Coordinates of C-alpha atoms in Angstrom, one line a residue:
Chain A
X1 CA 162.3 67.0 32.5
X2 CA 160.8 69.4 34.5
X3 CA 160.7 70.1 37.7
X4 CA 158.7 68.4 40.4
X5 CA 158.4 71.2 43.2
X6 CA 158.7 75.2 43.0
X7 CA 162.0 76.8 41.7
X8 CA 164.3 77.3 45.0
X9 CA 164.2 82.2 45.1
X10 CA 167.9 82.0 44.2
X11 CA 166.8 79.7 41.5
X12 CA 164.0 82.0 40.6
X13 CA 166.2 84.9 41.2
X14 CA 169.5 84.0 38.7
X15 CA 165.8 83.4 36.4
X16 CA 165.0 87.0 36.3
X17 CA 168.8 88.0 35.5
X18 CA 170.0 85.9 33.2
X19 CA 166.9 84.2 31.7
X20 CA 165.8 80.8 33.1
X21 CA 167.4 77.4 33.0
X22 CA 165.7 74.6 31.1
X23 CA 164.3 73.1 33.5
X24 CA 163.1 76.4 35.1
X25 CA 161.1 78.0 31.5
X26 CA 159.2 74.5 31.5
X27 CA 157.6 74.9 35.2
X28 CA 157.2 78.2 34.5
X29 CA 155.3 77.2 31.7
X30 CA 152.9 75.4 34.1
X31 CA 153.0 77.5 37.3
X32 CA 150.9 80.5 37.9
X33 CA 152.2 81.3 41.0
X34 CA 155.5 81.4 39.8
X35 CA 155.5 82.8 36.6
X36 CA 153.3 85.4 38.2
X37 CA 156.4 86.0 41.2
X38 CA 158.6 86.3 37.9
X39 CA 156.6 88.9 36.0
X40 CA 156.5 90.5 39.7
X41 CA 159.8 90.9 39.5
X42 CA 161.2 91.8 35.9
X43 CA 158.3 94.6 36.4
X44 CA 160.1 96.0 39.8
X45 CA 163.4 95.5 37.8
X46 CA 162.4 97.9 34.7
X47 CA 161.2 100.2 37.1
X48 CA 164.2 100.6 38.6
X49 CA 166.0 100.8 35.8
X50 CA 163.7 103.7 35.0
X51 CA 164.9 105.5 38.1
X52 CA 167.0 108.2 36.9
X53 CA 170.9 108.5 37.7
X54 CA 172.3 110.9 39.0
X55 CA 174.7 113.2 36.4
X56 CA 177.7 115.3 37.3
X57 CA 179.5 117.9 35.3
X58 CA 183.4 117.5 33.8
X59 CA 183.9 120.0 36.1
X60 CA 182.9 118.1 39.0
X61 CA 185.1 115.7 37.9
X62 CA 188.0 117.1 37.1
X63 CA 188.5 118.5 40.4
X64 CA 187.5 114.7 42.1
X65 CA 190.4 113.2 39.5
X66 CA 192.3 116.1 41.0
X67 CA 192.3 115.3 44.5
X68 CA 193.4 111.3 43.5
X69 CA 196.5 112.9 41.6
X70 CA 197.2 115.3 44.5
X71 CA 196.7 112.3 46.9
X72 CA 199.0 109.1 44.6
X73 CA 201.4 112.7 43.7
X74 CA 202.2 112.9 48.0
X75 CA 201.5 109.7 48.5
X76 CA 204.2 108.6 45.9
X77 CA 207.0 111.4 45.6
X78 CA 209.6 112.0 48.5
X79 CA 209.4 115.2 50.7
X80 CA 210.8 117.9 48.1
X81 CA 213.2 119.9 50.5
X82 CA 212.1 123.3 51.2
X83 CA 213.8 126.0 49.5
X84 CA 216.6 127.6 51.2
X85 CA 214.7 131.0 51.4
X86 CA 212.5 129.1 53.5
X87 CA 214.8 127.6 56.4
X88 CA 216.7 130.8 56.1
X89 CA 213.3 132.8 57.4
X90 CA 213.2 130.6 60.3
X91 CA 216.6 131.3 61.4
X92 CA 216.7 133.6 64.5
X93 CA 217.4 136.6 65.0
X94 CA 217.1 136.9 60.7
X95 CA 213.1 135.9 61.2
X96 CA 212.3 139.7 62.7
X97 CA 214.0 141.1 59.6
X98 CA 212.3 138.7 56.6
X99 CA 209.2 138.1 58.2
X100 CA 206.7 141.0 57.7
X101 CA 203.4 141.1 59.9
X102 CA 200.1 142.4 58.1
X103 CA 196.4 142.5 58.2
X104 CA 194.5 143.3 55.3
X105 CA 196.7 146.0 54.7
X106 CA 198.1 146.3 50.8
X107 CA 201.1 145.2 50.5
X108 CA 204.0 146.8 48.0
X109 CA 206.6 144.9 47.2
X110 CA 210.3 146.5 46.4
X111 CA 213.0 144.7 44.2
X112 CA 214.7 141.4 45.5
X113 CA 212.1 141.4 48.3
X114 CA 212.4 138.3 51.0
X115 CA 209.5 135.7 51.4
X116 CA 207.0 136.6 53.5
X117 CA 205.4 134.4 56.2
X118 CA 203.3 135.6 59.6
X119 CA 205.5 134.6 62.7
X120 CA 202.4 135.0 64.7
X121 CA 198.8 135.1 64.8
X122 CA 196.9 132.3 62.8
X123 CA 198.3 129.4 60.7
X124 CA 199.9 129.7 57.8
X125 CA 200.7 127.1 55.5
X126 CA 201.8 128.9 52.6
X127 CA 204.9 131.6 51.8
X128 CA 204.9 133.7 49.3
X129 CA 207.7 135.9 47.6
X130 CA 206.9 138.6 45.6
X131 CA 208.5 139.7 42.6
X132 CA 209.4 143.3 42.7
X133 CA 206.3 145.2 42.3
X134 CA 203.6 142.4 43.2
X135 CA 200.6 144.2 45.4
X136 CA 198.8 141.5 47.9
X137 CA 197.7 141.3 51.0
X138 CA 197.2 138.4 53.4
X139 CA 193.3 137.7 53.8
X140 CA 192.7 134.9 56.0
X141 CA 195.0 131.9 58.0
X142 CA 194.3 128.8 58.1
X143 CA 191.7 127.0 57.6
X144 CA 190.8 128.4 54.6
X145 CA 194.0 130.3 53.9
X146 CA 193.7 133.5 51.7
X147 CA 195.9 135.9 49.8
X148 CA 194.4 138.7 47.7
X149 CA 196.4 139.2 44.8
X150 CA 196.5 142.8 43.3
X151 CA 199.3 143.3 40.7
X152 CA 202.0 141.6 39.3
X153 CA 203.5 138.6 40.2
X154 CA 203.3 136.2 43.5
X155 CA 206.0 132.7 43.9
X156 CA 204.0 130.8 46.2
X157 CA 204.9 127.5 48.3
X158 CA 202.3 125.6 49.8
X159 CA 203.3 123.5 52.6
X160 CA 201.0 120.1 52.4
X161 CA 197.6 120.8 53.7
X162 CA 195.5 119.0 56.3
X163 CA 192.6 117.6 56.2
X164 CA 189.7 120.6 55.0
X165 CA 192.2 123.1 55.2
X166 CA 192.5 124.9 52.2
X167 CA 194.9 127.5 50.1
X168 CA 193.8 130.4 47.4
X169 CA 195.0 133.0 45.9
X170 CA 192.4 135.7 44.6
X171 CA 192.3 137.6 42.3
X172 CA 190.2 140.6 41.2
X173 CA 188.6 137.6 38.0
X174 CA 189.6 134.5 39.7
X175 CA 191.3 132.5 42.0
X176 CA 194.2 129.7 42.5
X177 CA 193.3 126.9 44.4
X178 CA 196.4 124.3 45.7
X179 CA 197.0 122.0 47.6
X180 CA 200.7 121.0 48.7
X181 CA 202.6 122.3 45.5
X182 CA 204.9 125.6 44.4
X183 CA 203.7 128.1 42.0
X184 CA 203.8 131.3 40.1
X185 CA 200.7 134.0 39.8
X186 CA 201.0 136.7 38.3
X187 CA 198.0 139.5 38.0
X188 CA 197.5 142.2 35.6
X189 CA 194.9 145.3 36.2
X190 CA 193.7 143.2 39.2
X191 CA 192.9 140.3 36.8
X192 CA 194.5 137.1 36.7
X193 CA 196.6 136.5 33.9
X194 CA 199.4 133.7 34.5
X195 CA 199.5 130.9 36.6
X196 CA 203.0 128.8 36.2
X197 CA 203.4 125.4 38.1
X198 CA 206.7 124.4 39.5
X199 CA 204.9 121.2 40.9
X200 CA 201.9 120.0 42.3
X201 CA 199.0 120.6 41.2
X202 CA 196.7 123.7 40.7
X203 CA 193.2 124.5 39.8
X204 CA 192.5 127.6 38.2
X205 CA 189.4 129.3 38.3
X206 CA 189.6 132.0 36.1
X207 CA 185.6 134.3 35.6
X208 CA 183.2 132.0 34.5
X209 CA 186.0 130.5 31.9
X210 CA 186.2 126.5 32.6
X211 CA 188.5 125.1 35.6
X212 CA 191.7 124.4 34.3
X213 CA 193.7 121.8 36.2
X214 CA 197.8 122.5 36.0
X215 CA 200.4 120.3 37.3
X216 CA 204.0 120.0 37.0
X217 CA 206.0 122.4 34.6
X218 CA 202.4 123.5 33.2
X219 CA 200.9 127.4 32.8
X220 CA 197.6 129.5 32.0
X221 CA 197.4 132.4 30.7
X222 CA 194.2 134.3 30.0
X223 CA 195.6 136.2 26.9
X224 CA 195.6 132.0 25.7
X225 CA 192.2 131.0 27.4
X226 CA 189.9 133.4 26.7
X227 CA 186.7 131.0 26.4
X228 CA 183.1 133.1 26.5
X229 CA 184.3 135.6 29.3
X230 CA 184.6 138.9 28.1
X231 CA 187.4 141.4 28.5
X232 CA 188.5 141.8 31.8
X233 CA 186.8 144.8 33.6
X234 CA 188.9 147.6 35.0
X235 CA 188.6 148.0 37.9
X236 CA 190.4 151.3 39.5
X237 CA 190.6 150.5 42.8
X238 CA 191.7 147.1 44.2
X239 CA 188.3 146.4 46.2
X240 CA 186.7 142.7 46.8
X241 CA 184.7 143.3 43.5
X242 CA 184.3 139.6 43.4
X243 CA 184.6 136.4 44.9
X244 CA 184.6 134.2 42.7
X245 CA 184.3 131.2 44.4
X246 CA 184.3 132.2 47.7
X247 CA 181.7 130.7 50.4
X248 CA 177.8 130.2 51.3
X249 CA 176.3 133.8 50.6
X250 CA 176.0 133.5 54.4
X251 CA 180.1 134.4 54.6
X252 CA 180.2 137.6 52.8
X253 CA 184.8 137.9 52.8
X254 CA 187.2 136.7 55.1
X255 CA 187.9 138.1 57.5
X256 CA 191.7 139.9 57.0
X257 CA 193.8 138.3 59.4
X258 CA 194.8 140.7 62.7
X259 CA 198.8 140.0 62.5
X260 CA 200.8 140.2 65.7
X261 CA 201.5 144.4 66.4
X262 CA 204.5 146.1 64.6
X263 CA 206.4 148.2 65.3
X264 CA 206.5 149.5 61.5
X265 CA 203.1 149.4 59.5
X266 CA 203.3 147.6 56.3
X267 CA 204.6 149.5 53.2
X268 CA 201.3 150.8 51.4
X269 CA 201.0 151.4 48.1
X270 CA 200.0 155.3 47.4
X271 CA 196.0 155.1 46.8
X272 CA 194.8 156.0 44.2
X273 CA 191.1 158.8 44.5
X274 CA 188.4 156.5 45.4
X275 CA 185.4 156.5 43.0
X276 CA 182.2 157.3 44.9
X277 CA 180.8 154.0 44.3
X278 CA 183.9 152.3 45.5
X279 CA 183.3 154.2 48.5
X280 CA 179.4 152.8 48.7
X281 CA 180.1 150.2 47.8
X282 CA 182.8 149.6 50.6
X283 CA 180.3 151.3 53.6
X284 CA 177.9 148.8 52.3
X285 CA 180.0 146.0 52.1
X286 CA 181.4 146.9 55.8
X287 CA 177.9 147.5 57.1
X288 CA 176.9 143.9 56.3
X289 CA 179.9 142.6 58.1
X290 CA 178.8 144.1 60.9
X291 CA 175.6 143.0 61.2
X292 CA 173.8 145.7 60.0
X293 CA 171.9 144.3 56.5
X294 CA 169.2 146.5 56.6
X295 CA 171.8 149.5 56.4
X296 CA 173.7 147.6 54.0
X297 CA 170.5 147.4 51.6
X298 CA 170.0 151.4 51.6
X299 CA 173.8 151.9 50.9
X300 CA 174.0 149.1 48.4
X301 CA 170.9 150.4 46.8
X302 CA 171.9 154.0 46.8
X303 CA 175.3 152.9 44.8
X304 CA 173.1 151.3 42.1
X305 CA 171.0 154.2 41.7
X306 CA 173.4 157.0 41.5
X307 CA 175.7 153.8 38.9
X308 CA 173.9 151.7 37.6
X309 CA 176.0 151.1 34.7
X310 CA 179.4 151.6 37.1
X311 CA 181.8 148.1 37.4
X312 CA 181.1 147.3 40.5
X313 CA 177.1 147.6 39.6
X314 CA 176.4 143.6 39.1
X315 CA 178.1 143.1 42.8
X316 CA 176.2 146.3 44.5
X317 CA 173.6 144.1 43.3
X318 CA 174.2 140.8 44.6
X319 CA 174.2 141.9 47.7
X320 CA 171.8 144.2 48.2
X321 CA 169.7 141.0 47.5
X322 CA 172.4 139.6 50.3
X323 CA 171.5 141.7 52.4
X324 CA 168.4 141.8 52.1
X325 CA 167.9 138.3 52.7
X326 CA 169.9 138.4 55.8
X327 CA 166.7 141.4 56.9
X328 CA 164.5 138.5 56.5
X329 CA 162.5 141.1 54.3
X330 CA 161.5 138.1 52.2
X331 CA 159.6 140.0 49.9
X332 CA 162.3 142.6 48.7
X333 CA 165.3 140.4 48.9
X334 CA 162.5 137.8 45.5
X335 CA 162.8 140.8 43.9
X336 CA 166.2 141.8 44.3
X337 CA 167.7 138.3 43.4
X338 CA 165.0 137.9 40.6
X339 CA 166.6 141.2 39.5
X340 CA 169.5 140.1 39.5
X341 CA 168.6 136.7 38.1
X342 CA 167.5 138.9 35.2
X343 CA 170.0 141.4 34.8
X344 CA 173.2 139.4 35.1
X345 CA 172.5 135.8 33.5
X346 CA 176.1 135.3 32.8
X347 CA 176.7 136.4 36.5
X348 CA 179.4 133.5 38.6
X349 CA 177.4 134.0 40.6
X350 CA 174.2 133.0 39.4
X351 CA 174.2 129.5 40.9
X352 CA 174.1 131.3 44.4
X353 CA 171.8 133.7 43.9
X354 CA 169.2 131.0 42.3
X355 CA 170.0 128.7 45.3
X356 CA 169.3 131.8 47.6
X357 CA 166.2 132.3 45.5
X358 CA 165.0 128.9 45.4
X359 CA 165.0 128.6 50.0
X360 CA 163.1 131.9 49.7
X361 CA 160.6 130.6 47.2
X362 CA 160.8 127.2 49.4
X363 CA 159.8 129.4 52.2
X364 CA 156.5 130.8 50.7
X365 CA 155.1 127.2 49.7
X366 CA 156.3 127.5 45.9
X367 CA 157.4 124.2 45.6
X368 CA 157.9 124.3 41.7
X369 CA 159.2 127.7 41.6
X370 CA 161.7 126.6 44.3
X371 CA 162.2 123.3 42.2
X372 CA 163.5 125.2 39.2
X373 CA 166.0 127.5 40.9
X374 CA 167.6 124.8 42.9
X375 CA 168.1 122.9 39.6
X376 CA 169.8 126.0 38.3
X377 CA 172.3 126.3 40.9
X378 CA 172.7 122.1 40.7
X379 CA 175.9 122.8 38.8
X380 CA 177.6 125.2 40.6
X381 CA 181.1 125.0 40.6
X382 CA 181.2 126.3 43.9
X383 CA 180.5 123.1 46.5
X384 CA 178.6 125.0 49.1
X385 CA 176.3 126.5 46.1
X386 CA 175.9 122.4 45.0
X387 CA 175.4 121.1 48.4
X388 CA 172.8 123.9 49.6
X389 CA 171.2 123.1 46.2
X390 CA 171.0 120.1 46.8
X391 CA 170.1 120.2 50.6
X392 CA 166.9 122.5 48.9
X393 CA 165.7 120.3 45.8
X394 CA 165.7 117.4 49.1
X395 CA 163.9 119.7 51.3
X396 CA 161.1 120.7 48.0
X397 CA 160.6 116.9 47.8
X398 CA 160.3 116.3 51.4
X399 CA 157.3 119.0 51.4
X400 CA 155.9 118.0 48.3
X401 CA 156.0 114.0 49.6
X402 CA 153.5 116.0 53.1
X403 CA 151.8 117.9 50.7
X404 CA 150.5 114.6 48.7
X405 CA 150.5 112.0 51.4
X406 CA 147.2 110.4 53.1
X407 CA 146.0 112.3 56.6
Chain B
X243 CA 173.3 99.9 18.7
X244 CA 176.8 98.6 19.0
X245 CA 179.3 100.9 20.8
X246 CA 182.5 101.1 20.0
X247 CA 185.4 100.0 22.3
X248 CA 187.8 101.5 23.5
X249 CA 190.4 99.2 21.6
X250 CA 188.5 100.2 18.5
X251 CA 188.8 103.5 18.8
X252 CA 192.7 103.2 19.2
X253 CA 192.4 103.9 23.0
X254 CA 194.5 101.5 24.9
X255 CA 191.9 98.8 27.1
X256 CA 190.9 99.5 30.7
X257 CA 192.9 96.3 31.6
X258 CA 195.7 98.4 29.7
X259 CA 195.2 101.1 31.8
X260 CA 194.8 98.9 34.9
X261 CA 198.2 97.6 34.2
X262 CA 199.9 100.8 33.0
X263 CA 198.6 102.4 36.9
X264 CA 200.4 99.0 38.6
X265 CA 203.7 100.8 37.3
X266 CA 202.8 104.4 38.4
X267 CA 201.4 106.1 35.6
X268 CA 199.3 108.7 36.5
X269 CA 197.9 109.2 33.2
X270 CA 196.4 106.0 33.3
X271 CA 194.7 106.4 36.1
X272 CA 193.3 109.6 34.5
X273 CA 192.5 107.8 31.8
X274 CA 190.6 105.7 33.3
X275 CA 189.1 108.2 35.9
X276 CA 187.4 109.3 33.0
X277 CA 186.4 106.6 31.5
X278 CA 184.5 105.8 34.5
X279 CA 184.1 108.5 37.6
X280 CA 181.0 109.3 35.9
X281 CA 179.0 105.7 36.0
X282 CA 180.6 105.9 39.6
X283 CA 179.2 108.5 40.8
X284 CA 175.8 107.5 40.3
X285 CA 176.1 104.6 41.3
X286 CA 177.6 105.3 44.4
X287 CA 175.0 108.3 44.6
X288 CA 172.3 105.1 45.3
X289 CA 173.1 104.6 48.4
X290 CA 171.2 105.9 51.2
X291 CA 173.9 107.2 54.3
X292 CA 175.7 108.7 51.1
X293 CA 175.3 112.4 51.0
X294 CA 176.4 115.1 48.5
X295 CA 179.2 116.0 49.5
X296 CA 180.3 112.4 50.3
X297 CA 180.3 111.6 46.4
X298 CA 183.2 113.2 45.8
X299 CA 185.0 111.3 48.5
X300 CA 184.2 107.9 48.2
X301 CA 184.4 108.5 44.5
X302 CA 188.7 109.8 45.1
X303 CA 189.0 106.9 47.7
X304 CA 187.6 104.1 45.3
X305 CA 190.4 105.4 42.6
X306 CA 193.1 106.0 45.0
X307 CA 192.0 102.3 45.9
X308 CA 192.3 101.3 41.9
X309 CA 195.7 102.8 41.4
X310 CA 197.0 101.2 44.9
X311 CA 195.2 98.1 43.5
X312 CA 195.7 98.2 40.2
X313 CA 198.9 95.4 40.7
X314 CA 196.8 92.5 42.3
X315 CA 194.2 93.1 39.7
X316 CA 193.7 89.8 38.6
X317 CA 191.0 89.9 35.8
X318 CA 188.1 87.9 37.1
X319 CA 185.6 90.6 36.2
X320 CA 185.7 93.5 34.4
X321 CA 187.3 96.7 35.4
X322 CA 184.1 98.4 35.5
X323 CA 182.7 95.8 38.3
X324 CA 185.9 95.7 40.1
X325 CA 185.8 98.9 40.3
X326 CA 182.6 99.5 41.4
X327 CA 182.7 96.6 43.6
X328 CA 185.7 99.0 45.5
X329 CA 183.6 101.9 45.6
X330 CA 181.0 99.3 47.3
X331 CA 183.1 98.8 49.9
X332 CA 184.1 101.9 50.4
X333 CA 180.4 102.4 50.6
X334 CA 179.6 99.5 53.2
X335 CA 182.8 101.0 55.9
X336 CA 181.3 104.6 55.4
X337 CA 177.4 104.4 55.9
X338 CA 178.1 101.4 58.8
X339 CA 180.1 104.4 60.3
X340 CA 176.7 106.6 59.9
X341 CA 174.1 104.6 60.7
X342 CA 175.9 103.0 63.8
X343 CA 173.3 103.7 66.0
X344 CA 169.7 103.9 63.6
X345 CA 167.6 100.6 63.0
X346 CA 167.6 100.5 59.2
X347 CA 164.3 98.2 59.9
X348 CA 162.7 100.5 61.9
X349 CA 163.3 103.3 59.2
X350 CA 162.6 100.9 56.5
X351 CA 158.8 100.4 58.5
X352 CA 157.9 103.7 58.4
X353 CA 158.5 104.7 54.9
X354 CA 155.5 106.3 54.3
X355 CA 154.0 105.7 51.1
X356 CA 152.7 108.1 48.9
X357 CA 148.9 107.2 47.6
X358 CA 147.6 107.5 44.1
X359 CA 145.7 111.2 43.6
X360 CA 145.3 111.7 40.3
X361 CA 144.3 108.5 38.3
X362 CA 146.0 109.1 34.7
X363 CA 148.9 106.6 34.0
X364 CA 151.8 108.7 33.6
X365 CA 150.9 110.3 37.3
X366 CA 150.5 106.7 38.5
X367 CA 154.3 105.6 36.9
X368 CA 155.9 109.2 37.9
X369 CA 154.4 108.1 41.8
X370 CA 155.7 103.9 41.2
X371 CA 159.1 105.9 40.7
X372 CA 158.9 107.5 43.5
X373 CA 157.5 105.1 45.4
X374 CA 160.8 102.4 44.4
X375 CA 163.2 105.4 44.6
X376 CA 161.8 105.1 48.6
X377 CA 162.4 101.5 49.2
X378 CA 165.3 101.6 47.8
X379 CA 166.7 103.4 49.8
X380 CA 165.8 102.1 52.4
X381 CA 167.0 98.2 51.9
X382 CA 169.5 97.3 53.8
X383 CA 173.0 97.7 52.5
X384 CA 173.8 94.6 51.2
X385 CA 171.0 94.6 49.7
X386 CA 170.6 97.1 48.0
X387 CA 174.1 97.0 46.3
X388 CA 173.2 93.8 44.7
X389 CA 170.8 94.6 43.7
X390 CA 171.9 98.2 41.9
X391 CA 174.7 96.1 41.1
X392 CA 173.0 93.2 39.4
X393 CA 169.9 95.0 38.1
X394 CA 170.9 98.8 37.5
X395 CA 174.2 98.5 36.4
X396 CA 173.4 95.1 34.1
X397 CA 177.0 93.1 36.5
X398 CA 176.2 89.7 36.1
X399 CA 175.7 87.7 39.8
X400 CA 178.9 85.9 38.8
X401 CA 181.0 89.5 38.1
X402 CA 179.3 90.9 41.2
X403 CA 180.3 88.1 43.6
X404 CA 183.7 88.3 42.8
X405 CA 183.1 92.2 42.7
X406 CA 181.9 92.3 46.4
X407 CA 184.1 89.3 47.5
X408 CA 181.0 87.0 48.1
X409 CA 179.3 84.0 46.9
X410 CA 177.5 83.8 43.6
X411 CA 174.7 82.1 45.8
X412 CA 174.7 84.4 48.3
X413 CA 174.1 86.8 45.3
X414 CA 171.1 85.5 43.6
X415 CA 170.0 84.8 47.8
X416 CA 170.5 88.7 48.2
X417 CA 169.1 89.8 44.6
X418 CA 165.6 87.4 45.6
X419 CA 165.1 89.1 49.8
X420 CA 165.7 93.1 47.2
X421 CA 162.9 91.9 44.9
X422 CA 160.5 90.6 47.6
X423 CA 161.2 93.8 50.4
X424 CA 160.8 96.0 47.0
X425 CA 158.0 94.5 46.0
X426 CA 156.0 94.7 49.7
X427 CA 156.6 98.6 50.0
X428 CA 155.5 99.1 46.1
X429 CA 152.5 97.2 46.9
X430 CA 152.3 98.8 50.9
X431 CA 153.1 96.7 53.1
X432 CA 154.2 97.2 55.8
X433 CA 153.8 101.2 55.8

């Protein structure tokens, strides 16, 4: 039996996807119109199946999984009682004795130190218990709260963060990011040495090593996770040496928080003698933060020419390029970014640098070059860099499209 | 080439993982996530109105829903399709919020079509791909989700109907409309 009518769109559509029924097949044999439509739709389908799929890095997926687990743990776990030492720190007159108000200054804990919270000024979600000998600074408050740990161990308790808020402990060569959790971080020689999670979920990003997600009771130690990382660089002074997963290039560093006035200055480590390279680096960074990128570029350039083999040379090279970008010296910036990529192919700033370079190339109309750079930044572990690369690729596509569109 | 199933590899099946999720087993949720998140990212990335920054949130929200709905999973479709269906539902809400004040129809009619410049087959094929990519991005959401699920992801009409909460006939009708719109876009109709 055959159809004495054309198949309905539903029948034809189903025939394309799941094969024709006997009746439809018979009709198709004698109806060129329906057979043609079927063939066209099959062509459309097979073309669509060739479209490239989004490829995501395992690291990105692990981050998403960590977020899911945090969400579900928060939803299912009973509210954990805050440690008594936190409540103690909030109690009346005792607050004055327990609360240290700090700016960007370095804190050095004494034996048996009290927990540290900021009483006024920016909102802080974390409470810190420094262990004896720990040296750290509170760099900024919510929504992007940053604690800079230079040496020793701190125990951290972070209350539930609000949407969009972050809490990070940054060490010279890595950082630990958490949401609503309690953990210990240890630094040795300004290098991330150990992380121990009491409860919650913590992401450990140590240099160029793979991101590690830790949950309740788990720990991470640098000595057990050497990965492809070379030996930690010994930097003689605490400095803004690396910002492994800091924000986009237009935000060079979290501004140190200036706390409420304190009658007593915080205790500060006796400053070791400063290396001239570190002095130059800090000067350049300050100039950049003060909105003087041209001067900053010159200072970083001076630092590089005088101390090209210094451990800070990589960062000086990167920030010189950033300063030139900000100074809108695109030709020089192009050279500086390219030099950085050539000189430090293993840097954890490769993605950031590639994205910057991509935008400059796009501005010059070099769509192919720009796309190549954006692709190099696509899988960067820093979300803002990935987003910049993605936007860059979209802009490149649009530019290519406009170049080829009929006029 | 035949692909070994999780059971063949001595691993729990998707259904067993969902059952464990229902009992609050986060290790099962992690295993399910690792098995299906890559495909889910690729699936959700095909919806316009979903930018790269939204993707992580949507994938996370999908798996939170998976975990919380695990006890209600009845096995009417494969676990993968069930997860994709949840993702599609979340995209629908997301995109409707994003696009509330825009006219998709107007945008569809103004899709610029790239004219072939080079006669060689490879260039034409690349342009055809670019054109179908652009046209797919401009399809109304309900057509796009059906097309992506059934054609690109290879889900059967029956399963897609269950995952999207629609009748099977509706799925075929939408697929017909999607294919027709794509064919017109490829032919330059309406450009």
